[in-house]
mmCIF file of C-alpha atoms and ligand atoms in Angstrom:
data_model
loop_
_atom_site.group_PDB
_atom_site.id
_atom_site.type_symbol
_atom_site.label_atom_id
_atom_site.label_comp_id
_atom_site.label_asym_id
_atom_site.label_seq_id
_atom_site.Cartn_x
_atom_site.Cartn_y
_atom_site.Cartn_z
ATOM 1 C CA UNK A 1 6.078 -24.927 -10.248
ATOM 2 C CA UNK A 2 9.965 -24.807 -10.010
ATOM 3 C CA UNK A 3 10.750 -28.126 -10.159
ATOM 4 C CA UNK A 4 12.239 -29.951 -7.055
ATOM 5 C CA UNK A 5 12.551 -26.809 -5.122
ATOM 6 C CA UNK A 6 11.404 -26.669 -1.473
ATOM 7 C CA UNK A 7 9.762 -23.463 -1.138
ATOM 8 C CA UNK A 8 10.850 -21.432 2.524
ATOM 9 C CA UNK A 9 8.205 -18.681 2.378
ATOM 10 C CA UNK A 10 5.493 -19.898 4.428
ATOM 11 C CA UNK A 11 8.046 -21.023 7.164
ATOM 12 C CA UNK A 12 9.714 -17.756 7.286
ATOM 13 C CA UNK A 13 6.444 -16.120 7.239
ATOM 14 C CA UNK A 14 5.219 -18.290 10.410
ATOM 15 C CA UNK A 15 8.374 -16.720 12.143
ATOM 16 C CA UNK A 16 8.195 -13.240 11.001
ATOM 17 C CA UNK A 17 4.875 -12.832 11.950
ATOM 18 C CA UNK A 18 5.438 -13.399 15.673
ATOM 19 C CA UNK A 19 7.641 -10.386 15.844
ATOM 20 C CA UNK A 20 5.799 -7.234 16.630
ATOM 21 C CA UNK A 21 6.780 -4.490 14.050
ATOM 22 C CA UNK A 22 3.553 -2.404 14.484
ATOM 23 C CA UNK A 23 4.241 1.334 13.473
ATOM 24 C CA UNK A 24 2.730 4.366 15.015
ATOM 25 C CA UNK A 25 1.008 7.150 13.453
ATOM 26 C CA UNK A 26 1.520 9.747 16.505
ATOM 27 C CA UNK A 27 5.210 9.080 16.459
ATOM 28 C CA UNK A 28 7.862 11.743 15.140
ATOM 29 C CA UNK A 29 10.627 9.194 14.994
ATOM 30 C CA UNK A 30 12.162 7.390 12.088
ATOM 31 C CA UNK A 31 11.297 4.378 12.304
ATOM 32 C CA UNK A 32 7.902 5.502 14.368
ATOM 33 C CA UNK A 33 8.667 2.254 16.291
ATOM 34 C CA UNK A 34 12.091 0.667 17.392
ATOM 35 C CA UNK A 35 10.508 -2.661 17.657
ATOM 36 C CA UNK A 36 10.361 -2.683 13.856
ATOM 37 C CA UNK A 37 14.117 -3.132 13.608
ATOM 38 C CA UNK A 38 13.851 -6.370 15.433
ATOM 39 C CA UNK A 39 12.694 -7.745 12.242
ATOM 40 C CA UNK A 40 14.730 -5.587 9.934
ATOM 41 C CA UNK A 41 17.982 -7.355 12.092
ATOM 42 C CA UNK A 42 16.894 -10.608 11.429
ATOM 43 C CA UNK A 43 16.329 -10.077 7.604
ATOM 44 C CA UNK A 44 19.750 -8.464 7.696
ATOM 45 C CA UNK A 45 21.429 -11.870 9.445
ATOM 46 C CA UNK A 46 19.350 -14.268 7.289
ATOM 47 C CA UNK A 47 20.221 -12.458 3.923
ATOM 48 C CA UNK A 48 24.147 -12.554 5.302
ATOM 49 C CA UNK A 49 23.462 -16.288 6.025
ATOM 50 C CA UNK A 50 22.696 -16.967 2.309
ATOM 51 C CA UNK A 51 25.978 -15.258 1.380
ATOM 52 C CA UNK A 52 24.452 -11.666 0.498
ATOM 53 C CA UNK A 53 27.240 -10.007 1.969
ATOM 54 C CA UNK A 54 26.224 -6.603 1.234
ATOM 55 C CA UNK A 55 22.925 -7.045 3.179
ATOM 56 C CA UNK A 56 22.317 -4.028 6.082
ATOM 57 C CA UNK A 57 20.106 -2.222 8.087
ATOM 58 C CA UNK A 58 20.579 1.520 8.642
ATOM 59 C CA UNK A 59 19.772 3.775 11.383
ATOM 60 C CA UNK A 60 16.335 4.166 10.172
ATOM 61 C CA UNK A 61 15.413 0.300 9.822
ATOM 62 C CA UNK A 62 15.583 0.307 6.232
ATOM 63 C CA UNK A 63 17.281 -3.287 5.130
ATOM 64 C CA UNK A 64 19.202 -2.936 1.634
ATOM 65 C CA UNK A 65 20.988 -5.789 -0.079
ATOM 66 C CA UNK A 66 22.040 -6.745 -3.774
ATOM 67 C CA UNK A 67 22.141 -10.093 -5.325
ATOM 68 C CA UNK A 68 24.903 -9.591 -7.787
ATOM 69 C CA UNK A 69 24.641 -10.051 -11.303
ATOM 70 C CA UNK A 70 25.939 -13.302 -12.520
ATOM 71 C CA UNK A 71 26.125 -12.200 -16.505
ATOM 72 C CA UNK A 72 28.231 -10.270 -18.908
ATOM 73 C CA UNK A 73 24.947 -9.068 -20.297
ATOM 74 C CA UNK A 74 23.652 -5.662 -19.675
ATOM 75 C CA UNK A 75 20.509 -5.821 -17.370
ATOM 76 C CA UNK A 76 18.711 -3.296 -16.175
ATOM 77 C CA UNK A 77 18.989 -3.288 -12.310
ATOM 78 C CA UNK A 78 15.723 -4.263 -10.435
ATOM 79 C CA UNK A 79 14.337 -4.379 -7.260
ATOM 80 C CA UNK A 80 11.797 -6.138 -5.021
ATOM 81 C CA UNK A 81 10.515 -4.170 -2.021
ATOM 82 C CA UNK A 82 8.442 -4.997 0.790
ATOM 83 C CA UNK A 83 7.175 -3.213 4.362
ATOM 84 C CA UNK A 84 8.129 -4.722 7.640
ATOM 85 C CA UNK A 85 5.839 -2.824 9.637
ATOM 86 C CA UNK A 86 2.124 -3.679 10.394
ATOM 87 C CA UNK A 87 -1.090 -1.637 10.708
ATOM 88 C CA UNK A 88 -2.156 0.193 13.539
ATOM 89 C CA UNK A 89 -5.700 -0.673 13.211
ATOM 90 C CA UNK A 90 -5.674 -3.957 15.095
ATOM 91 C CA UNK A 91 -2.853 -5.549 17.936
ATOM 92 C CA UNK A 92 0.177 -6.802 16.456
ATOM 93 C CA UNK A 93 1.422 -8.087 19.793
ATOM 94 C CA UNK A 94 1.604 -12.150 20.505
ATOM 95 C CA UNK A 95 0.838 -13.003 16.968
ATOM 96 C CA UNK A 96 0.201 -16.840 16.980
ATOM 97 C CA UNK A 97 -0.168 -17.999 13.092
ATOM 98 C CA UNK A 98 -2.119 -21.238 12.623
ATOM 99 C CA UNK A 99 -1.800 -23.099 9.541
ATOM 100 C CA UNK A 100 -4.821 -25.005 8.658
ATOM 101 C CA UNK A 101 -4.162 -27.708 6.156
ATOM 102 C CA UNK A 102 -6.078 -28.667 3.294
ATOM 103 C CA UNK A 103 -8.650 -26.129 3.451
ATOM 104 C CA UNK A 104 -12.402 -27.888 3.033
ATOM 105 C CA UNK A 105 -14.680 -24.702 2.339
ATOM 106 C CA UNK A 106 -15.278 -24.674 6.225
ATOM 107 C CA UNK A 107 -15.966 -21.367 8.367
ATOM 108 C CA UNK A 108 -12.686 -21.163 10.102
ATOM 109 C CA UNK A 109 -13.007 -20.281 14.022
ATOM 110 C CA UNK A 110 -10.190 -18.431 15.445
ATOM 111 C CA UNK A 111 -9.506 -20.472 18.752
ATOM 112 C CA UNK A 112 -8.426 -17.625 20.966
ATOM 113 C CA UNK A 113 -11.894 -15.376 20.486
ATOM 114 C CA UNK A 114 -14.217 -17.656 18.760
ATOM 115 C CA UNK A 115 -16.452 -14.898 18.076
ATOM 116 C CA UNK A 116 -13.616 -14.401 15.221
ATOM 117 C CA UNK A 117 -14.928 -16.440 12.429
ATOM 118 C CA UNK A 118 -13.632 -16.373 8.869
ATOM 119 C CA UNK A 119 -16.845 -17.275 6.977
ATOM 120 C CA UNK A 120 -16.875 -19.104 3.653
ATOM 121 C CA UNK A 121 -19.593 -17.054 2.539
ATOM 122 C CA UNK A 122 -17.997 -13.655 3.439
ATOM 123 C CA UNK A 123 -14.818 -13.948 1.652
ATOM 124 C CA UNK A 124 -15.556 -15.161 -1.939
ATOM 125 C CA UNK A 125 -11.625 -15.769 -2.143
ATOM 126 C CA UNK A 126 -11.940 -18.706 -0.150
ATOM 127 C CA UNK A 127 -13.823 -20.361 -3.060
ATOM 128 C CA UNK A 128 -10.526 -20.456 -4.849
ATOM 129 C CA UNK A 129 -8.669 -22.001 -2.164
ATOM 130 C CA UNK A 130 -10.049 -25.241 -1.644
ATOM 131 C CA UNK A 131 -7.649 -27.788 -1.001
ATOM 132 C CA UNK A 132 -4.846 -25.126 -0.086
ATOM 133 C CA UNK A 133 -3.299 -24.543 3.339
ATOM 134 C CA UNK A 134 -4.450 -21.514 5.006
ATOM 135 C CA UNK A 135 -2.497 -19.422 7.674
ATOM 136 C CA UNK A 136 -4.747 -17.199 9.976
ATOM 137 C CA UNK A 137 -4.115 -15.367 13.351
ATOM 138 C CA UNK A 138 -5.495 -16.647 16.580
ATOM 139 C CA UNK A 139 -8.488 -14.171 17.021
ATOM 140 C CA UNK A 140 -6.534 -11.664 19.000
ATOM 141 C CA UNK A 141 -4.415 -10.011 16.693
ATOM 142 C CA UNK A 142 -3.877 -9.282 13.001
ATOM 143 C CA UNK A 143 -1.898 -11.753 10.990
ATOM 144 C CA UNK A 144 0.309 -9.619 9.254
ATOM 145 C CA UNK A 145 0.278 -10.832 6.298
ATOM 146 C CA UNK A 146 0.508 -7.244 4.942
ATOM 147 C CA UNK A 147 3.218 -7.396 4.334
ATOM 148 C CA UNK A 148 5.219 -9.869 5.996
ATOM 149 C CA UNK A 149 4.151 -12.232 3.140
ATOM 150 C CA UNK A 150 5.783 -9.766 0.835
ATOM 151 C CA UNK A 151 8.814 -10.387 3.139
ATOM 152 C CA UNK A 152 8.899 -13.919 3.243
ATOM 153 C CA UNK A 153 8.463 -14.129 -0.739
ATOM 154 C CA UNK A 154 11.113 -11.968 -1.227
ATOM 155 C CA UNK A 155 13.565 -13.705 0.994
ATOM 156 C CA UNK A 156 12.514 -17.240 -0.509
ATOM 157 C CA UNK A 157 13.388 -15.485 -3.972
ATOM 158 C CA UNK A 158 16.782 -14.520 -2.530
ATOM 159 C CA UNK A 159 17.309 -18.285 -1.235
ATOM 160 C CA UNK A 160 16.281 -19.621 -4.540
ATOM 161 C CA UNK A 161 18.620 -17.373 -6.722
ATOM 162 C CA UNK A 162 21.567 -17.825 -4.684
ATOM 163 C CA UNK A 163 20.972 -21.649 -4.565
ATOM 164 C CA UNK A 164 20.445 -21.591 -8.281
ATOM 165 C CA UNK A 165 23.362 -20.013 -9.924
ATOM 166 C CA UNK A 166 22.389 -21.276 -13.021
ATOM 167 C CA UNK A 167 19.310 -18.996 -13.513
ATOM 168 C CA UNK A 168 21.064 -16.069 -15.451
ATOM 169 C CA UNK A 169 20.099 -12.497 -13.985
ATOM 170 C CA UNK A 170 21.468 -8.864 -13.589
ATOM 171 C CA UNK A 171 21.545 -7.236 -10.045
ATOM 172 C CA UNK A 172 18.796 -7.828 -8.153
ATOM 173 C CA UNK A 173 18.300 -5.582 -5.173
ATOM 174 C CA UNK A 174 16.061 -5.748 -2.176
ATOM 175 C CA UNK A 175 14.537 -3.146 0.036
ATOM 176 C CA UNK A 176 12.474 -3.597 3.178
ATOM 177 C CA UNK A 177 10.914 -0.475 4.461
ATOM 178 C CA UNK A 178 9.567 0.525 7.831
ATOM 179 C CA UNK A 179 6.218 2.811 8.300
ATOM 180 C CA UNK A 180 4.517 2.149 5.432
ATOM 181 C CA UNK A 181 1.384 1.783 7.182
ATOM 182 C CA UNK A 182 1.630 5.293 8.566
ATOM 183 C CA UNK A 183 2.349 6.857 5.185
ATOM 184 C CA UNK A 184 6.242 7.292 6.142
ATOM 185 C CA UNK A 185 7.874 4.239 4.099
ATOM 186 C CA UNK A 186 9.753 6.504 1.652
ATOM 187 C CA UNK A 187 10.533 9.215 4.070
ATOM 188 C CA UNK A 188 14.401 8.095 4.971
ATOM 189 C CA UNK A 189 14.821 5.982 1.743
ATOM 190 C CA UNK A 190 18.095 6.581 -0.271
ATOM 191 C CA UNK A 191 17.424 5.902 -3.576
ATOM 192 C CA UNK A 192 20.830 6.585 -4.841
ATOM 193 C CA UNK A 193 22.290 4.009 -2.462
ATOM 194 C CA UNK A 194 19.529 1.426 -3.711
ATOM 195 C CA UNK A 195 20.901 2.009 -7.274
ATOM 196 C CA UNK A 196 17.695 0.282 -9.150
ATOM 197 C CA UNK A 197 16.250 1.448 -12.186
ATOM 198 C CA UNK A 198 12.851 -0.284 -11.496
ATOM 199 C CA UNK A 199 11.152 -2.028 -8.814
ATOM 200 C CA UNK A 200 8.111 -4.017 -7.623
ATOM 201 C CA UNK A 201 6.672 -3.635 -4.113
ATOM 202 C CA UNK A 202 5.313 -7.109 -3.069
ATOM 203 C CA UNK A 203 2.184 -6.238 -1.048
ATOM 204 C CA UNK A 204 -0.997 -7.037 -3.071
ATOM 205 C CA UNK A 205 -3.949 -9.622 -2.673
ATOM 206 C CA UNK A 206 -5.268 -12.141 -5.137
ATOM 207 C CA UNK A 207 -2.752 -14.335 -6.891
ATOM 208 C CA UNK A 208 -2.241 -13.172 -10.340
ATOM 209 C CA UNK A 209 -3.295 -9.492 -9.461
ATOM 210 C CA UNK A 210 -0.920 -6.610 -10.598
ATOM 211 C CA UNK A 211 -1.424 -2.969 -9.703
ATOM 212 C CA UNK A 212 -0.558 -0.109 -11.670
ATOM 213 C CA UNK A 213 -2.815 2.511 -10.940
ATOM 214 C CA UNK A 214 -3.327 4.912 -7.687
ATOM 215 C CA UNK A 215 -5.459 7.980 -7.001
ATOM 216 C CA UNK A 216 -4.266 11.197 -7.618
ATOM 217 C CA UNK A 217 -4.474 13.154 -4.450
ATOM 218 C CA UNK A 218 -4.795 16.940 -3.377
ATOM 219 C CA UNK A 219 -5.718 18.179 0.057
ATOM 220 C CA UNK A 220 -7.996 21.687 -0.392
ATOM 221 C CA UNK A 221 -8.125 23.979 2.704
ATOM 222 C CA UNK A 222 -11.073 26.420 2.833
ATOM 223 C CA UNK A 223 -10.955 29.342 5.191
ATOM 224 C CA UNK A 224 -14.021 31.438 5.366
ATOM 225 C CA UNK A 225 -13.932 34.664 6.959
ATOM 226 C CA UNK A 226 -17.091 35.942 8.466
ATOM 227 C CA UNK A 227 -17.754 39.023 10.753
ATOM 228 C CA UNK A 228 -18.365 38.846 14.620
ATOM 229 C CA UNK A 229 -19.969 40.750 16.717
ATOM 230 C CA UNK A 230 -21.461 41.012 20.444
ATOM 231 C CA UNK A 231 -24.539 38.617 19.854
ATOM 232 C CA UNK A 232 -26.632 41.034 21.865
ATOM 233 C CA UNK A 233 -26.145 43.574 19.228
ATOM 234 C CA UNK A 234 -25.515 41.721 16.113
ATOM 235 C CA UNK A 235 -28.530 42.601 14.084
ATOM 236 C CA UNK A 236 -27.393 43.651 10.594
ATOM 237 C CA UNK A 237 -23.757 43.235 11.352
ATOM 238 C CA UNK A 238 -22.799 39.440 12.104
ATOM 239 C CA UNK A 239 -22.078 37.155 9.602
ATOM 240 C CA UNK A 240 -21.404 33.718 10.788
ATOM 241 C CA UNK A 241 -18.665 31.585 9.156
ATOM 242 C CA UNK A 242 -19.232 28.230 10.794
ATOM 243 C CA UNK A 243 -23.287 28.458 9.412
ATOM 244 C CA UNK A 244 -21.666 29.374 6.127
ATOM 245 C CA UNK A 245 -19.364 26.186 6.636
ATOM 246 C CA UNK A 246 -22.540 24.164 7.721
ATOM 247 C CA UNK A 247 -24.077 25.303 4.402
ATOM 248 C CA UNK A 248 -20.867 24.229 2.292
ATOM 249 C CA UNK A 249 -21.310 20.880 3.543
ATOM 250 C CA UNK A 250 -24.785 20.385 3.302
ATOM 251 C CA UNK A 251 -24.700 21.404 -0.470
ATOM 252 C CA UNK A 252 -22.130 18.458 -1.124
ATOM 253 C CA UNK A 253 -23.933 16.041 -3.568
ATOM 254 C CA UNK A 254 -25.211 12.737 -1.236
ATOM 255 C CA UNK A 255 -25.509 10.229 -4.195
ATOM 256 C CA UNK A 256 -22.280 11.077 -5.919
ATOM 257 C CA UNK A 257 -18.685 12.397 -5.371
ATOM 258 C CA UNK A 258 -18.049 10.945 -1.881
ATOM 259 C CA UNK A 259 -16.363 8.235 -0.531
ATOM 260 C CA UNK A 260 -19.388 6.408 0.384
ATOM 261 C CA UNK A 261 -21.195 6.703 -2.731
ATOM 262 C CA UNK A 262 -18.278 5.715 -4.875
ATOM 263 C CA UNK A 263 -16.152 2.620 -5.844
ATOM 264 C CA UNK A 264 -13.915 1.461 -8.763
ATOM 265 C CA UNK A 265 -12.597 4.264 -11.122
ATOM 266 C CA UNK A 266 -14.773 7.021 -9.254
ATOM 267 C CA UNK A 267 -13.095 9.895 -7.222
ATOM 268 C CA UNK A 268 -14.710 11.924 -4.681
ATOM 269 C CA UNK A 269 -14.276 15.383 -2.591
ATOM 270 C CA UNK A 270 -14.324 14.679 1.008
ATOM 271 C CA UNK A 271 -14.209 16.803 3.988
ATOM 272 C CA UNK A 272 -11.911 15.432 6.859
ATOM 273 C CA UNK A 273 -12.043 17.994 9.196
ATOM 274 C CA UNK A 274 -13.330 21.357 10.560
ATOM 275 C CA UNK A 275 -12.574 23.869 12.918
ATOM 276 C CA UNK A 276 -14.159 27.540 13.712
ATOM 277 C CA UNK A 277 -15.602 30.288 15.139
ATOM 278 C CA UNK A 278 -18.222 32.342 14.423
ATOM 279 C CA UNK A 279 -15.625 34.956 12.593
ATOM 280 C CA UNK A 280 -13.399 32.332 11.160
ATOM 281 C CA UNK A 281 -14.131 28.625 10.200
ATOM 282 C CA UNK A 282 -11.657 26.168 8.103
ATOM 283 C CA UNK A 283 -12.629 23.251 6.268
ATOM 284 C CA UNK A 284 -9.970 20.481 5.008
ATOM 285 C CA UNK A 285 -10.823 18.019 2.337
ATOM 286 C CA UNK A 286 -9.374 15.589 0.322
ATOM 287 C CA UNK A 287 -10.032 15.257 -3.211
ATOM 288 C CA UNK A 288 -9.441 12.089 -5.045
ATOM 289 C CA UNK A 289 -9.329 10.752 -8.664
ATOM 290 C CA UNK A 290 -7.491 8.670 -10.878
ATOM 291 C CA UNK A 291 -7.157 11.204 -13.279
ATOM 292 C CA UNK A 292 -5.295 14.115 -12.840
ATOM 293 C CA UNK A 293 -7.456 16.709 -14.917
ATOM 294 C CA UNK A 294 -10.315 15.052 -13.023
ATOM 295 C CA UNK A 295 -8.951 15.929 -9.969
ATOM 296 C CA UNK A 296 -8.639 19.621 -11.235
ATOM 297 C CA UNK A 297 -12.716 19.515 -12.039
ATOM 298 C CA UNK A 298 -13.470 18.320 -8.901
ATOM 299 C CA UNK A 299 -11.550 21.086 -7.442
ATOM 300 C CA UNK A 300 -12.943 23.531 -9.611
ATOM 301 C CA UNK A 301 -16.455 22.150 -8.942
ATOM 302 C CA UNK A 302 -15.945 22.835 -4.951
ATOM 303 C CA UNK A 303 -14.454 26.281 -5.535
ATOM 304 C CA UNK A 304 -17.574 27.165 -7.755
ATOM 305 C CA UNK A 305 -20.148 26.011 -5.343
ATOM 306 C CA UNK A 306 -18.414 28.014 -2.313
ATOM 307 C CA UNK A 307 -18.194 31.164 -4.418
ATOM 308 C CA UNK A 308 -21.919 30.976 -5.202
ATOM 309 C CA UNK A 309 -22.864 30.620 -1.679
ATOM 310 C CA UNK A 310 -20.352 33.151 -0.414
ATOM 311 C CA UNK A 311 -21.849 35.800 -2.936
ATOM 312 C CA UNK A 312 -25.213 35.348 -0.758
ATOM 313 C CA UNK A 313 -23.155 37.119 2.051
ATOM 314 C CA UNK A 314 -21.516 40.282 0.846
ATOM 315 C CA UNK A 315 -19.517 40.736 4.247
ATOM 316 C CA UNK A 316 -17.815 37.159 4.069
ATOM 317 C CA UNK A 317 -14.990 36.211 2.088
ATOM 318 C CA UNK A 318 -13.114 32.955 1.640
ATOM 319 C CA UNK A 319 -9.506 31.307 0.619
ATOM 320 C CA UNK A 320 -9.083 28.487 -1.191
ATOM 321 C CA UNK A 321 -5.990 26.542 -0.911
ATOM 322 C CA UNK A 322 -5.049 23.433 -2.925
ATOM 323 C CA UNK A 323 -1.844 21.491 -1.856
ATOM 324 C CA UNK A 324 -0.631 18.642 -3.983
ATOM 325 C CA UNK A 325 -0.617 15.367 -2.085
ATOM 326 C CA UNK A 326 0.468 12.377 -4.922
ATOM 327 C CA UNK A 327 0.054 11.269 -8.385
ATOM 328 C CA UNK A 328 -1.512 8.301 -9.908
ATOM 329 C CA UNK A 329 1.786 6.280 -10.558
ATOM 330 C CA UNK A 330 0.573 5.085 -14.116
ATOM 331 C CA UNK A 331 1.558 8.622 -15.157
ATOM 332 C CA UNK A 332 5.231 7.665 -14.899
ATOM 333 C CA UNK A 333 4.570 3.699 -15.461
ATOM 334 C CA UNK A 334 3.373 4.662 -18.789
ATOM 335 C CA UNK A 335 6.435 5.818 -19.793
ATOM 336 C CA UNK A 336 8.122 2.418 -18.987
ATOM 337 C CA UNK A 337 5.665 0.245 -20.643
ATOM 338 C CA UNK A 338 7.975 -2.892 -19.933
ATOM 339 C CA UNK A 339 7.767 -2.864 -16.237
ATOM 340 C CA UNK A 340 4.159 -3.678 -16.530
ATOM 341 C CA UNK A 341 4.483 -5.710 -19.671
ATOM 342 C CA UNK A 342 7.302 -8.114 -18.009
ATOM 343 C CA UNK A 343 5.032 -8.544 -14.828
ATOM 344 C CA UNK A 344 1.924 -9.254 -17.111
ATOM 345 C CA UNK A 345 3.941 -12.222 -18.595
ATOM 346 C CA UNK A 346 5.517 -13.140 -15.380
ATOM 347 C CA UNK A 347 2.301 -13.846 -13.746
ATOM 348 C CA UNK A 348 1.022 -15.512 -17.054
ATOM 349 C CA UNK A 349 4.147 -17.726 -17.146
ATOM 350 C CA UNK A 350 3.580 -18.781 -13.381
ATOM 351 C CA UNK A 351 0.077 -20.100 -14.790
ATOM 352 C CA UNK A 352 -2.013 -17.500 -13.272
ATOM 353 C CA UNK A 353 -4.859 -15.523 -14.498
ATOM 354 C CA UNK A 354 -4.240 -11.941 -15.074
ATOM 355 C CA UNK A 355 -5.872 -9.490 -12.935
ATOM 356 C CA UNK A 356 -5.163 -5.837 -13.598
ATOM 357 C CA UNK A 357 -6.301 -3.521 -10.653
ATOM 358 C CA UNK A 358 -6.204 -0.208 -9.245
ATOM 359 C CA UNK A 359 -5.653 0.869 -5.836
ATOM 360 C CA UNK A 360 -7.811 3.430 -4.384
ATOM 361 C CA UNK A 361 -5.372 5.228 -2.408
ATOM 362 C CA UNK A 362 -1.718 5.883 -2.327
ATOM 363 C CA UNK A 363 1.242 3.482 -1.973
ATOM 364 C CA UNK A 364 4.915 3.626 -1.522
ATOM 365 C CA UNK A 365 5.326 2.521 -4.876
ATOM 366 C CA UNK A 366 3.398 5.580 -6.134
ATOM 367 C CA UNK A 367 5.647 7.904 -4.080
ATOM 368 C CA UNK A 368 8.973 5.713 -5.662
ATOM 369 C CA UNK A 369 7.600 6.172 -9.246
ATOM 370 C CA UNK A 370 7.567 9.922 -8.661
ATOM 371 C CA UNK A 371 10.978 9.842 -7.004
ATOM 372 C CA UNK A 372 12.460 8.125 -10.224
ATOM 373 C CA UNK A 373 12.109 4.680 -9.396
ATOM 374 C CA UNK A 374 8.827 3.257 -11.406
ATOM 375 C CA UNK A 375 7.318 0.807 -9.121
ATOM 376 C CA UNK A 376 3.987 -1.201 -9.670
ATOM 377 C CA UNK A 377 2.581 -3.622 -6.799
ATOM 378 C CA UNK A 378 2.424 -7.312 -7.589
ATOM 379 C CA UNK A 379 0.267 -9.727 -5.577
ATOM 380 C CA UNK A 380 1.713 -11.143 -2.473
ATOM 381 C CA UNK A 381 -1.488 -13.406 -1.614
ATOM 382 C CA UNK A 382 -2.672 -10.938 1.492
ATOM 383 C CA UNK A 383 -6.402 -11.373 2.450
ATOM 384 C CA UNK A 384 -8.786 -9.456 4.864
ATOM 385 C CA UNK A 385 -5.793 -7.320 5.570
ATOM 386 C CA UNK A 386 -5.638 -4.442 8.809
ATOM 387 C CA UNK A 387 -8.212 -7.006 10.595
ATOM 388 C CA UNK A 388 -8.244 -10.241 12.941
ATOM 389 C CA UNK A 389 -9.572 -12.125 9.775
ATOM 390 C CA UNK A 390 -6.461 -11.690 7.892
ATOM 391 C CA UNK A 391 -5.336 -14.767 6.231
ATOM 392 C CA UNK A 392 -3.223 -16.040 3.296
ATOM 393 C CA UNK A 393 -2.551 -19.266 1.585
ATOM 394 C CA UNK A 394 0.819 -21.130 1.348
ATOM 395 C CA UNK A 395 0.146 -21.853 -2.146
ATOM 396 C CA UNK A 396 -0.411 -18.250 -3.080
ATOM 397 C CA UNK A 397 2.764 -17.130 -1.148
ATOM 398 C CA UNK A 398 4.719 -19.653 -3.604
ATOM 399 C CA UNK A 399 3.345 -18.344 -6.646
ATOM 400 C CA UNK A 400 4.407 -14.844 -5.718
ATOM 401 C CA UNK A 401 7.715 -16.384 -5.424
ATOM 402 C CA UNK A 402 7.553 -18.240 -8.955
ATOM 403 C CA UNK A 403 6.139 -15.168 -10.438
ATOM 404 C CA UNK A 404 9.209 -13.183 -9.019
ATOM 405 C CA UNK A 405 11.551 -15.808 -10.674
ATOM 406 C CA UNK A 406 9.973 -15.659 -13.804
ATOM 407 C CA UNK A 407 10.389 -11.964 -13.888
ATOM 408 C CA UNK A 408 13.953 -12.002 -12.765
ATOM 409 C CA UNK A 409 14.328 -14.141 -16.097
ATOM 410 C CA UNK A 410 12.192 -12.286 -18.108
ATOM 411 C CA UNK A 411 14.295 -9.132 -17.422
ATOM 412 C CA UNK A 412 17.366 -10.956 -18.303
ATOM 413 C CA UNK A 413 15.947 -12.485 -21.624
ATOM 414 C CA UNK A 414 14.528 -9.041 -23.010
ATOM 415 C CA UNK A 415 16.718 -6.502 -21.244
HETATM 416 ZN ZN1 LIG B 501 0.965 -3.318 2.975
#
């Protein structure tokens, strides 16, 4: 515990979640929804009120701020980052946060829709929360802990550092981004302006967890060219591209290499879309693997399968286009081992058991990492995200703040 400090993360969190900041996957504007700026504007104001003078929101809804260095020591500039938007999966309008003090292992019935029940037996993490204070939504909306927990925790870190000048630290940058949930969180970011060497997103789950890996990802488009003919006179002429596409899909393994048959560190080949006519049919796949070489192997496997099939249709042909989507951030983080080392140490200094995890997806952190800002993901305490069952405990939020304070101190100690 930070001795005698009155944490502000939970109080901030209860206010921030009531501001609707849902992003929109169908919008082409930046930010995708103007309402995200309602929270960004408030954060700018609250940072300024703390005395953080350069805090500002830009035209795209990003908030940048600096807690200046208070030492002559040369310490790398680190950044803490979180996203203001909430997922489009469930409503974010009229969120009513409820504080359930001193949790006793009961099922939590959400009052505005009593059919929404957070059951003790369905969420094993609740076993670790006995005696803690849990915040939920009221049953009609998501809570928005993803990622307003991260926002509130970083705001509390800022409050702690400005009220505890005796803690020696280098320049600390704060970055709040819009549109993470719709994959555009890095679209309009200005990393030169940010001026940080290393960053941490606060957007993870269980207390003590640290994520340093994401999938590596490619898209593959397969275009099959068949031969069209008048169906009444097609004998010996027509080659139906749609039927070939159907055979390709049917030949994919059912017990492996698919999202529905894999977990952990196993990747997959996943058809996401098809469109076509007899003459031409297009299949879109996404390919995922933690290992970039493994990605290539999966693509070779798919290409070979298709080649062999097409060979049985001499008049048909196909095109196989691979597009890079994103890469496992571990490739970057391995070149900067202290980013992870210090985070592990901070988690342990906060008295938590370290849980290393990997993300079966991409994150803004993986994009930042390949844009030159190595950026793993620290826990924020979020549970059951993107759903009406979303919850978080006050104690986990405070642990996240404490972990960041230790992290700031470790960077100052070790450089
Ligand atoms: Zn998130």
